[in-house]
Amino acid sequence: MPTPPGKTDVPLAGRRAQAARNDEVILEAARAVFLDDPKAPIAAVAERAGVGISALYRRYAGKEDLLRQLCHDGLRRYVAEAEAARAEPDDWAAFSGFLARVVDADVHSLTVHLAGTFTPTEEMGRDAMRANELATVLFDRARASGRLRPDVVVQDLGLVLESCAAIRVPDPDRTRQLRRRQLAVLLDGLTAHDGAEPLPGPPPAAGEFDWRWRPRE
């Protein structure tokens, strides 16, 4: 069907670009709102984003869809950082650099705050498996380098990342500095040292924290 006289695809492209910008603004607002208060209503997201509630509902059917999108975006970022780290030839640099970039991306703040607030999709489950596989590859490379203490397990990485994500002050730049400092302390604890005392207690087991992802009543 020919394009009517005087009409082009430019306005449509413009509307799509605006929709994409709106979606980015909505997700940034949702992240800020729900990190402060996971129980906040979806209207608080629209208010912070400066959009009408109808614009938000055109993109997301409800709060659960929005929460799911936020966490899935974080999971995809984790996978992307792990895949990029595999190209680093130095085994320890690949491992430590991956952890630093994930800390900077603040992926695990979403995990801690939003786990159990929505039902994960099958795609999220597949991406989670991929994330675990990639993290294990980087962990095994770090162990093969001889710099990783022998009593650390790959499940310890989640605890390291969550402990860094727990650090938050009003100034984002200061938050990043403090998280990087904490990560350096924790990485030193993961490093093999002569005469190091064995880590206390049994290590975290695979699947031990999966209960957090079951929807809450």
PDB file of C-alpha atoms in Angstrom:
ATOM      1  CA  MET A   1       0.000   0.000   0.000  1.00  0.00           C
ATOM      2  CA  PRO A   2       1.578   3.340  -1.024  1.00  0.00           C
ATOM      3  CA  THR A   3       2.363   5.937   1.573  1.00  0.00           C
ATOM      4  CA  PRO A   4      -0.288   8.709   1.570  1.00  0.00           C
ATOM      5  CA  PRO A   5       0.922  12.042   0.155  1.00  0.00           C
ATOM      6  CA  GLY A   6       2.681  14.192   2.721  1.00  0.00           C
ATOM      7  CA  LYS A   7       3.286  11.303   5.145  1.00  0.00           C
ATOM      8  CA  THR A   8       6.596   9.624   5.903  1.00  0.00           C
ATOM      9  CA  ASP A   9       7.979   7.137   8.402  1.00  0.00           C
ATOM     10  CA  VAL A  10       9.773   9.878  10.336  1.00  0.00           C
ATOM     11  CA  PRO A  11       6.928  10.602  12.814  1.00  0.00           C
ATOM     12  CA  LEU A  12       6.609   6.880  13.567  1.00  0.00           C
ATOM     13  CA  ALA A  13      10.345   6.606  14.116  1.00  0.00           C
ATOM     14  CA  GLY A  14      10.103   9.624  16.368  1.00  0.00           C
ATOM     15  CA  ARG A  15       7.331   8.038  18.388  1.00  0.00           C
ATOM     16  CA  ARG A  16       9.351   4.859  18.742  1.00  0.00           C
ATOM     17  CA  ALA A  17      12.379   6.816  19.884  1.00  0.00           C
ATOM     18  CA  GLN A  18      10.254   8.681  22.414  1.00  0.00           C
ATOM     19  CA  ALA A  19       8.759   5.399  23.649  1.00  0.00           C
ATOM     20  CA  ALA A  20      12.259   3.987  24.113  1.00  0.00           C
ATOM     21  CA  ARG A  21      13.299   7.101  26.048  1.00  0.00           C
ATOM     22  CA  ASN A  22      10.175   6.856  28.192  1.00  0.00           C
ATOM     23  CA  ASP A  23      10.910   3.224  28.924  1.00  0.00           C
ATOM     24  CA  GLU A  24      14.462   4.037  29.989  1.00  0.00           C
ATOM     25  CA  VAL A  25      13.225   6.799  32.268  1.00  0.00           C
ATOM     26  CA  ILE A  26      10.581   4.489  33.756  1.00  0.00           C
ATOM     27  CA  LEU A  27      13.118   1.740  34.473  1.00  0.00           C
ATOM     28  CA  GLU A  28      15.579   4.176  36.060  1.00  0.00           C
ATOM     29  CA  ALA A  29      12.796   5.561  38.228  1.00  0.00           C
ATOM     30  CA  ALA A  30      11.582   2.073  39.150  1.00  0.00           C
ATOM     31  CA  ARG A  31      15.056   1.018  40.163  1.00  0.00           C
ATOM     32  CA  ALA A  32      15.437   4.016  42.459  1.00  0.00           C
ATOM     33  CA  VAL A  33      11.938   3.679  43.939  1.00  0.00           C
ATOM     34  CA  PHE A  34      12.042  -0.046  44.600  1.00  0.00           C
ATOM     35  CA  LEU A  35      15.576  -0.049  45.979  1.00  0.00           C
ATOM     36  CA  ASP A  36      14.351   2.463  48.540  1.00  0.00           C
ATOM     37  CA  ASP A  37      11.108   0.596  49.200  1.00  0.00           C
ATOM     38  CA  PRO A  38      10.244  -2.700  47.440  1.00  0.00           C
ATOM     39  CA  LYS A  39       6.634  -2.283  48.641  1.00  0.00           C
ATOM     40  CA  ALA A  40       6.171   1.113  47.008  1.00  0.00           C
ATOM     41  CA  PRO A  41       3.172   1.398  44.665  1.00  0.00           C
ATOM     42  CA  ILE A  42       3.665   1.586  40.927  1.00  0.00           C
ATOM     43  CA  ALA A  43       2.210   5.110  41.012  1.00  0.00           C
ATOM     44  CA  ALA A  44       5.385   6.207  42.824  1.00  0.00           C
ATOM     45  CA  VAL A  45       7.390   5.088  39.794  1.00  0.00           C
ATOM     46  CA  ALA A  46       5.228   7.115  37.405  1.00  0.00           C
ATOM     47  CA  GLU A  47       5.572  10.173  39.644  1.00  0.00           C
ATOM     48  CA  ARG A  48       9.356   9.890  39.873  1.00  0.00           C
ATOM     49  CA  ALA A  49       9.647   9.261  36.125  1.00  0.00           C
ATOM     50  CA  GLY A  50       7.444  12.250  35.352  1.00  0.00           C
ATOM     51  CA  VAL A  51       5.055  10.237  33.174  1.00  0.00           C
ATOM     52  CA  GLY A  52       1.375   9.541  33.442  1.00  0.00           C
ATOM     53  CA  ILE A  53       0.296   6.260  34.987  1.00  0.00           C
ATOM     54  CA  SER A  54      -1.367   5.338  31.681  1.00  0.00           C
ATOM     55  CA  ALA A  55       2.006   5.643  29.879  1.00  0.00           C
ATOM     56  CA  LEU A  56       3.521   3.262  32.407  1.00  0.00           C
ATOM     57  CA  TYR A  57       0.692   0.745  32.073  1.00  0.00           C
ATOM     58  CA  ARG A  58       1.012   0.791  28.291  1.00  0.00           C
ATOM     59  CA  ARG A  59       4.505  -0.656  28.755  1.00  0.00           C
ATOM     60  CA  TYR A  60       4.036  -2.791  31.869  1.00  0.00           C
ATOM     61  CA  ALA A  61       0.858  -4.610  32.834  1.00  0.00           C
ATOM     62  CA  GLY A  62       1.574  -4.176  36.537  1.00  0.00           C
ATOM     63  CA  LYS A  63       4.161  -3.880  39.257  1.00  0.00           C
ATOM     64  CA  GLU A  64       5.252  -7.508  38.983  1.00  0.00           C
ATOM     65  CA  ASP A  65       6.081  -7.081  35.291  1.00  0.00           C
ATOM     66  CA  LEU A  66       8.162  -4.038  36.130  1.00  0.00           C
ATOM     67  CA  LEU A  67      10.037  -5.809  38.931  1.00  0.00           C
ATOM     68  CA  ARG A  68      10.670  -8.778  36.676  1.00  0.00           C
ATOM     69  CA  GLN A  69      12.069  -6.524  33.954  1.00  0.00           C
ATOM     70  CA  LEU A  70      14.418  -4.794  36.394  1.00  0.00           C
ATOM     71  CA  CYS A  71      15.839  -8.040  37.719  1.00  0.00           C
ATOM     72  CA  HIS A  72      16.109  -9.612  34.291  1.00  0.00           C
ATOM     73  CA  ASP A  73      18.018  -6.579  33.034  1.00  0.00           C
ATOM     74  CA  GLY A  74      20.410  -6.986  35.958  1.00  0.00           C
ATOM     75  CA  LEU A  75      20.825 -10.675  35.198  1.00  0.00           C
ATOM     76  CA  ARG A  76      21.569  -9.928  31.551  1.00  0.00           C
ATOM     77  CA  ARG A  77      24.163  -7.360  32.606  1.00  0.00           C
ATOM     78  CA  TYR A  78      25.820  -9.987  34.830  1.00  0.00           C
ATOM     79  CA  VAL A  79      25.944 -12.445  31.922  1.00  0.00           C
ATOM     80  CA  ALA A  80      27.352  -9.798  29.575  1.00  0.00           C
ATOM     81  CA  GLU A  81      30.110  -8.876  32.027  1.00  0.00           C
ATOM     82  CA  ALA A  82      31.000 -12.536  32.561  1.00  0.00           C
ATOM     83  CA  GLU A  83      31.151 -13.177  28.818  1.00  0.00           C
ATOM     84  CA  ALA A  84      33.366 -10.122  28.318  1.00  0.00           C
ATOM     85  CA  ALA A  85      35.691 -11.255  31.117  1.00  0.00           C
ATOM     86  CA  ARG A  86      36.345 -14.556  29.367  1.00  0.00           C
ATOM     87  CA  ALA A  87      38.347 -12.686  26.727  1.00  0.00           C
ATOM     88  CA  GLU A  88      40.855 -11.467  29.339  1.00  0.00           C
ATOM     89  CA  PRO A  89      43.988 -13.672  29.004  1.00  0.00           C
ATOM     90  CA  ASP A  90      45.120 -13.228  32.613  1.00  0.00           C
ATOM     91  CA  ASP A  91      43.069 -15.621  34.766  1.00  0.00           C
ATOM     92  CA  TRP A  92      43.118 -13.548  37.949  1.00  0.00           C
ATOM     93  CA  ALA A  93      42.509 -10.273  36.122  1.00  0.00           C
ATOM     94  CA  ALA A  94      39.505 -11.862  34.382  1.00  0.00           C
ATOM     95  CA  PHE A  95      38.094 -12.957  37.728  1.00  0.00           C
ATOM     96  CA  SER A  96      38.747  -9.791  39.737  1.00  0.00           C
ATOM     97  CA  GLY A  97      37.813  -7.470  36.879  1.00  0.00           C
ATOM     98  CA  PHE A  98      34.511  -9.258  36.422  1.00  0.00           C
ATOM     99  CA  LEU A  99      33.661  -8.835  40.103  1.00  0.00           C
ATOM    100  CA  ALA A 100      34.598  -5.141  40.000  1.00  0.00           C
ATOM    101  CA  ARG A 101      32.387  -4.435  36.983  1.00  0.00           C
ATOM    102  CA  VAL A 102      29.430  -6.289  38.491  1.00  0.00           C
ATOM    103  CA  VAL A 103      29.839  -4.313  41.723  1.00  0.00           C
ATOM    104  CA  ASP A 104      29.940  -1.058  39.744  1.00  0.00           C
ATOM    105  CA  ALA A 105      26.803  -2.088  37.831  1.00  0.00           C
ATOM    106  CA  ASP A 106      24.998  -2.563  41.172  1.00  0.00           C
ATOM    107  CA  VAL A 107      23.344  -5.750  39.941  1.00  0.00           C
ATOM    108  CA  HIS A 108      23.051  -7.402  43.335  1.00  0.00           C
ATOM    109  CA  SER A 109      21.163  -4.576  45.025  1.00  0.00           C
ATOM    110  CA  LEU A 110      18.209  -5.706  42.938  1.00  0.00           C
ATOM    111  CA  THR A 111      18.779  -9.326  43.932  1.00  0.00           C
ATOM    112  CA  VAL A 112      18.785  -8.532  47.634  1.00  0.00           C
ATOM    113  CA  HIS A 113      15.817  -6.155  47.553  1.00  0.00           C
ATOM    114  CA  LEU A 114      13.519  -7.672  44.940  1.00  0.00           C
ATOM    115  CA  ALA A 115      13.975 -11.448  45.188  1.00  0.00           C
ATOM    116  CA  GLY A 116      10.664 -13.113  45.969  1.00  0.00           C
ATOM    117  CA  THR A 117       8.562 -10.139  44.869  1.00  0.00           C
ATOM    118  CA  PHE A 118       7.710 -11.634  41.462  1.00  0.00           C
ATOM    119  CA  THR A 119       7.520 -14.963  39.638  1.00  0.00           C
ATOM    120  CA  PRO A 120      10.595 -15.550  37.420  1.00  0.00           C
ATOM    121  CA  THR A 121      10.062 -16.568  33.808  1.00  0.00           C
ATOM    122  CA  GLU A 122      11.582 -19.609  32.113  1.00  0.00           C
ATOM    123  CA  GLU A 123      13.858 -17.262  30.174  1.00  0.00           C
ATOM    124  CA  MET A 124      15.148 -15.828  33.439  1.00  0.00           C
ATOM    125  CA  GLY A 125      15.795 -19.359  34.642  1.00  0.00           C
ATOM    126  CA  ARG A 126      17.856 -20.093  31.542  1.00  0.00           C
ATOM    127  CA  ASP A 127      19.784 -16.846  31.915  1.00  0.00           C
ATOM    128  CA  ALA A 128      20.437 -17.648  35.583  1.00  0.00           C
ATOM    129  CA  MET A 129      21.881 -21.020  34.583  1.00  0.00           C
ATOM    130  CA  ARG A 130      24.072 -19.304  32.004  1.00  0.00           C
ATOM    131  CA  ALA A 131      25.226 -16.799  34.623  1.00  0.00           C
ATOM    132  CA  ASN A 132      26.210 -19.616  36.969  1.00  0.00           C
ATOM    133  CA  GLU A 133      28.061 -21.443  34.209  1.00  0.00           C
ATOM    134  CA  LEU A 134      30.062 -18.367  33.252  1.00  0.00           C
ATOM    135  CA  ALA A 135      30.868 -17.473  36.855  1.00  0.00           C
ATOM    136  CA  THR A 136      32.093 -21.017  37.394  1.00  0.00           C
ATOM    137  CA  VAL A 137      34.389 -20.757  34.373  1.00  0.00           C
ATOM    138  CA  LEU A 138      35.947 -17.562  35.722  1.00  0.00           C
ATOM    139  CA  PHE A 139      36.178 -19.042  39.223  1.00  0.00           C
ATOM    140  CA  ASP A 140      37.904 -22.173  37.924  1.00  0.00           C
ATOM    141  CA  ARG A 141      40.378 -20.072  35.972  1.00  0.00           C
ATOM    142  CA  ALA A 142      41.181 -18.051  39.099  1.00  0.00           C
ATOM    143  CA  ARG A 143      41.724 -21.278  41.017  1.00  0.00           C
ATOM    144  CA  ALA A 144      43.968 -22.638  38.279  1.00  0.00           C
ATOM    145  CA  SER A 145      46.085 -19.492  38.550  1.00  0.00           C
ATOM    146  CA  GLY A 146      47.024 -20.537  42.087  1.00  0.00           C
ATOM    147  CA  ARG A 147      45.945 -17.205  43.581  1.00  0.00           C
ATOM    148  CA  LEU A 148      42.587 -18.346  44.939  1.00  0.00           C
ATOM    149  CA  ARG A 149      42.559 -19.954  48.367  1.00  0.00           C
ATOM    150  CA  PRO A 150      41.560 -23.643  48.173  1.00  0.00           C
ATOM    151  CA  ASP A 151      38.633 -23.553  50.631  1.00  0.00           C
ATOM    152  CA  VAL A 152      36.621 -20.947  48.676  1.00  0.00           C
ATOM    153  CA  VAL A 153      33.711 -22.204  46.554  1.00  0.00           C
ATOM    154  CA  VAL A 154      31.988 -20.536  43.614  1.00  0.00           C
ATOM    155  CA  GLN A 155      28.875 -19.899  45.750  1.00  0.00           C
ATOM    156  CA  ASP A 156      30.983 -17.541  47.894  1.00  0.00           C
ATOM    157  CA  LEU A 157      30.991 -15.087  44.985  1.00  0.00           C
ATOM    158  CA  GLY A 158      27.315 -14.291  45.452  1.00  0.00           C
ATOM    159  CA  LEU A 159      27.942 -13.439  49.095  1.00  0.00           C
ATOM    160  CA  VAL A 160      30.887 -11.223  48.149  1.00  0.00           C
ATOM    161  CA  LEU A 161      28.775  -9.323  45.620  1.00  0.00           C
ATOM    162  CA  GLU A 162      25.821  -8.957  47.970  1.00  0.00           C
ATOM    163  CA  SER A 163      28.019  -7.617  50.767  1.00  0.00           C
ATOM    164  CA  CYS A 164      29.334  -4.926  48.415  1.00  0.00           C
ATOM    165  CA  ALA A 165      25.812  -4.103  47.210  1.00  0.00           C
ATOM    166  CA  ALA A 166      24.713  -3.562  50.819  1.00  0.00           C
ATOM    167  CA  ILE A 167      26.917  -0.450  50.970  1.00  0.00           C
ATOM    168  CA  ARG A 168      24.929   2.627  49.993  1.00  0.00           C
ATOM    169  CA  VAL A 169      25.307   6.281  50.949  1.00  0.00           C
ATOM    170  CA  PRO A 170      23.486   9.321  49.477  1.00  0.00           C
ATOM    171  CA  ASP A 171      26.422  10.236  47.193  1.00  0.00           C
ATOM    172  CA  PRO A 172      26.620   7.727  44.268  1.00  0.00           C
ATOM    173  CA  ASP A 173      30.313   8.417  43.652  1.00  0.00           C
ATOM    174  CA  ARG A 174      31.123   7.790  47.304  1.00  0.00           C
ATOM    175  CA  THR A 175      29.034   4.635  47.219  1.00  0.00           C
ATOM    176  CA  ARG A 176      31.108   3.372  44.309  1.00  0.00           C
ATOM    177  CA  GLN A 177      34.376   4.217  46.108  1.00  0.00           C
ATOM    178  CA  LEU A 178      33.305   2.405  49.279  1.00  0.00           C
ATOM    179  CA  ARG A 179      32.100  -0.628  47.366  1.00  0.00           C
ATOM    180  CA  ARG A 180      35.379  -0.879  45.484  1.00  0.00           C
ATOM    181  CA  ARG A 181      37.239  -0.621  48.789  1.00  0.00           C
ATOM    182  CA  GLN A 182      35.119  -3.383  50.310  1.00  0.00           C
ATOM    183  CA  LEU A 183      35.639  -5.564  47.254  1.00  0.00           C
ATOM    184  CA  ALA A 184      39.417  -5.114  47.559  1.00  0.00           C
ATOM    185  CA  VAL A 185      39.221  -6.247  51.193  1.00  0.00           C
ATOM    186  CA  LEU A 186      37.138  -9.274  50.226  1.00  0.00           C
ATOM    187  CA  LEU A 187      39.357 -10.177  47.288  1.00  0.00           C
ATOM    188  CA  ASP A 188      42.325 -10.151  49.638  1.00  0.00           C
ATOM    189  CA  GLY A 189      40.390 -12.595  51.801  1.00  0.00           C
ATOM    190  CA  LEU A 190      39.830 -14.848  48.771  1.00  0.00           C
ATOM    191  CA  THR A 191      43.518 -14.812  47.888  1.00  0.00           C
ATOM    192  CA  ALA A 192      45.771 -17.676  48.939  1.00  0.00           C
ATOM    193  CA  HIS A 193      48.159 -16.654  51.723  1.00  0.00           C
ATOM    194  CA  ASP A 194      50.791 -18.704  53.507  1.00  0.00           C
ATOM    195  CA  GLY A 195      49.594 -19.595  56.988  1.00  0.00           C
ATOM    196  CA  ALA A 196      46.004 -18.477  56.372  1.00  0.00           C
ATOM    197  CA  GLU A 197      43.496 -19.908  58.822  1.00  0.00           C
ATOM    198  CA  PRO A 198      40.822 -22.177  57.294  1.00  0.00           C
ATOM    199  CA  LEU A 199      37.489 -20.496  56.653  1.00  0.00           C
ATOM    200  CA  PRO A 200      34.971 -21.268  59.423  1.00  0.00           C
ATOM    201  CA  GLY A 201      31.878 -23.398  58.986  1.00  0.00           C
ATOM    202  CA  PRO A 202      30.680 -25.320  55.934  1.00  0.00           C
ATOM    203  CA  PRO A 203      30.716 -23.339  52.679  1.00  0.00           C
ATOM    204  CA  PRO A 204      27.512 -22.150  51.018  1.00  0.00           C
ATOM    205  CA  ALA A 205      25.922 -24.915  48.968  1.00  0.00           C
ATOM    206  CA  ALA A 206      24.515 -24.789  45.458  1.00  0.00           C
ATOM    207  CA  GLY A 207      20.884 -23.714  45.605  1.00  0.00           C
ATOM    208  CA  GLU A 208      21.042 -22.726  49.284  1.00  0.00           C
ATOM    209  CA  PHE A 209      19.635 -19.258  48.549  1.00  0.00           C
ATOM    210  CA  ASP A 210      17.081 -20.248  45.924  1.00  0.00           C
ATOM    211  CA  TRP A 211      14.290 -19.950  48.500  1.00  0.00           C
ATOM    212  CA  ARG A 212      14.501 -16.172  48.130  1.00  0.00           C
ATOM    213  CA  TRP A 213      13.107 -16.369  44.624  1.00  0.00           C
ATOM    214  CA  ARG A 214       9.906 -18.089  45.666  1.00  0.00           C
ATOM    215  CA  PRO A 215       7.067 -15.528  45.548  1.00  0.00           C
ATOM    216  CA  ARG A 216       6.162 -14.180  48.976  1.00  0.00           C
ATOM    217  CA  GLU A 217       2.658 -14.441  50.350  1.00  0.00           C
TER     218      GLU A 217
END
